[in-house]
Short mmCIF file of C-alpha atoms in Angstrom, two decimals:
data_model
loop_
_atom_site.label_atom_id
_atom_site.label_comp_id
_atom_site.label_asym_id
_atom_site.label_seq_id
_atom_site.Cartn_x
_atom_site.Cartn_y
_atom_site.Cartn_z
CA LEU O 807 5.85 2.92 -15.05
CA PRO O 808 4.30 0.34 -12.71
CA THR O 809 6.34 -2.65 -11.67
CA VAL O 810 4.94 -6.16 -11.44
CA TYR O 811 5.71 -6.31 -7.71
CA SER O 812 3.26 -3.59 -6.75
CA LEU O 813 -0.52 -3.84 -6.59
CA ASP O 814 -1.11 -1.54 -9.55
CA GLY O 815 1.45 -3.51 -11.57
CA LEU O 816 -0.39 -6.74 -10.83
CA LEU O 817 -3.68 -5.13 -11.88
CA VAL O 818 -2.15 -3.90 -15.14
CA PHE O 819 -0.69 -7.36 -15.80
CA GLY O 820 -4.04 -9.03 -15.09
CA LEU O 821 -5.95 -6.66 -17.34
CA LEU O 822 -3.44 -7.10 -20.15
CA LEU O 823 -3.64 -10.89 -19.79
CA VAL O 824 -7.44 -10.87 -19.93
CA CYS O 825 -7.56 -8.50 -22.89
CA THR O 826 -4.89 -10.38 -24.84
CA CYS O 827 -6.48 -13.78 -24.28
CA ALA O 828 -9.92 -12.45 -25.20
CA TYR O 829 -8.47 -11.05 -28.43
CA LEU O 830 -6.70 -14.33 -29.23
CA ARG O 831 -9.98 -16.16 -28.70
CA LYS O 832 -11.51 -14.23 -31.61
CA VAL O 833 -8.86 -15.53 -34.07
CA PRO O 834 -10.06 -19.01 -35.13
CA ARG O 835 -6.67 -20.57 -35.84
CA LEU O 836 -5.17 -19.31 -32.59
CA ARG O 837 -8.25 -20.33 -30.64
CA THR O 838 -7.85 -23.98 -31.55
CA TRP O 839 -4.08 -23.87 -31.14
CA LEU O 840 -3.68 -21.94 -27.88
CA LEU O 841 -6.97 -21.83 -26.05
CA SER O 842 -8.29 -25.36 -26.51
CA GLU O 843 -6.54 -26.69 -23.40
CA ARG O 844 -8.42 -26.17 -20.14
CA ARG O 845 -5.71 -27.26 -17.69
CA GLY O 846 -2.31 -25.95 -16.77
CA VAL O 847 -0.82 -22.70 -18.04
CA TRP O 848 -2.96 -22.69 -21.17
CA GLY O 849 -5.99 -23.27 -18.95
CA VAL O 850 -5.30 -19.95 -17.25
CA CYS O 851 -5.29 -18.31 -20.68
CA HIS O 852 -8.55 -20.07 -21.54
CA LYS O 853 -10.19 -18.86 -18.33
CA ALA O 854 -8.90 -15.33 -18.87
CA ALA O 855 -10.37 -15.39 -22.38
CA VAL O 856 -13.74 -16.50 -21.03
CA ILE O 857 -13.67 -13.69 -18.46
CA GLY O 858 -12.69 -11.18 -21.13
CA THR O 859 -15.49 -12.16 -23.48
CA ARG O 860 -18.24 -12.48 -20.89
CA LEU O 861 -17.37 -9.35 -18.94
CA HIS O 862 -16.17 -7.23 -21.86
CA VAL O 863 -17.87 -4.05 -20.62
CA ALA O 864 -16.40 -4.29 -17.12
CA VAL O 865 -12.95 -5.20 -18.48
CA SER O 866 -12.93 -2.28 -20.91
CA VAL O 867 -14.02 0.18 -18.22
CA SER O 868 -11.32 -1.21 -15.93
CA CYS O 869 -8.73 -0.77 -18.67
CA LEU O 870 -9.76 2.84 -19.19
CA LEU O 871 -9.66 3.59 -15.47
CA MET O 872 -6.28 1.92 -15.07
CA ALA O 873 -4.87 3.82 -18.06
CA PHE O 874 -6.09 7.08 -16.55
CA TYR O 875 -4.58 6.15 -13.18
CA VAL O 876 -1.21 5.21 -14.67
CA LEU O 877 -0.99 8.26 -16.93
CA VAL O 878 -2.41 10.95 -14.66
CA GLY O 879 -2.59 9.57 -11.13
CA LYS O 880 1.06 8.68 -10.69
#
């Protein structure tokens, strides 16, 4: 199991953040409640959601590769 203090742990955390925020952006009530702010902590979530929706193919391929690395590579 990767820890947050290693490079692969940071990559897993970043991918999970992008995927979660992109999913929350698709829910209309949560989009206006959580992702409407563009500054501060919620601004990071907004930017991660934009990255997740615009680069959905690259993010999904990265998630698959990271899952393979965590399950088989370690």
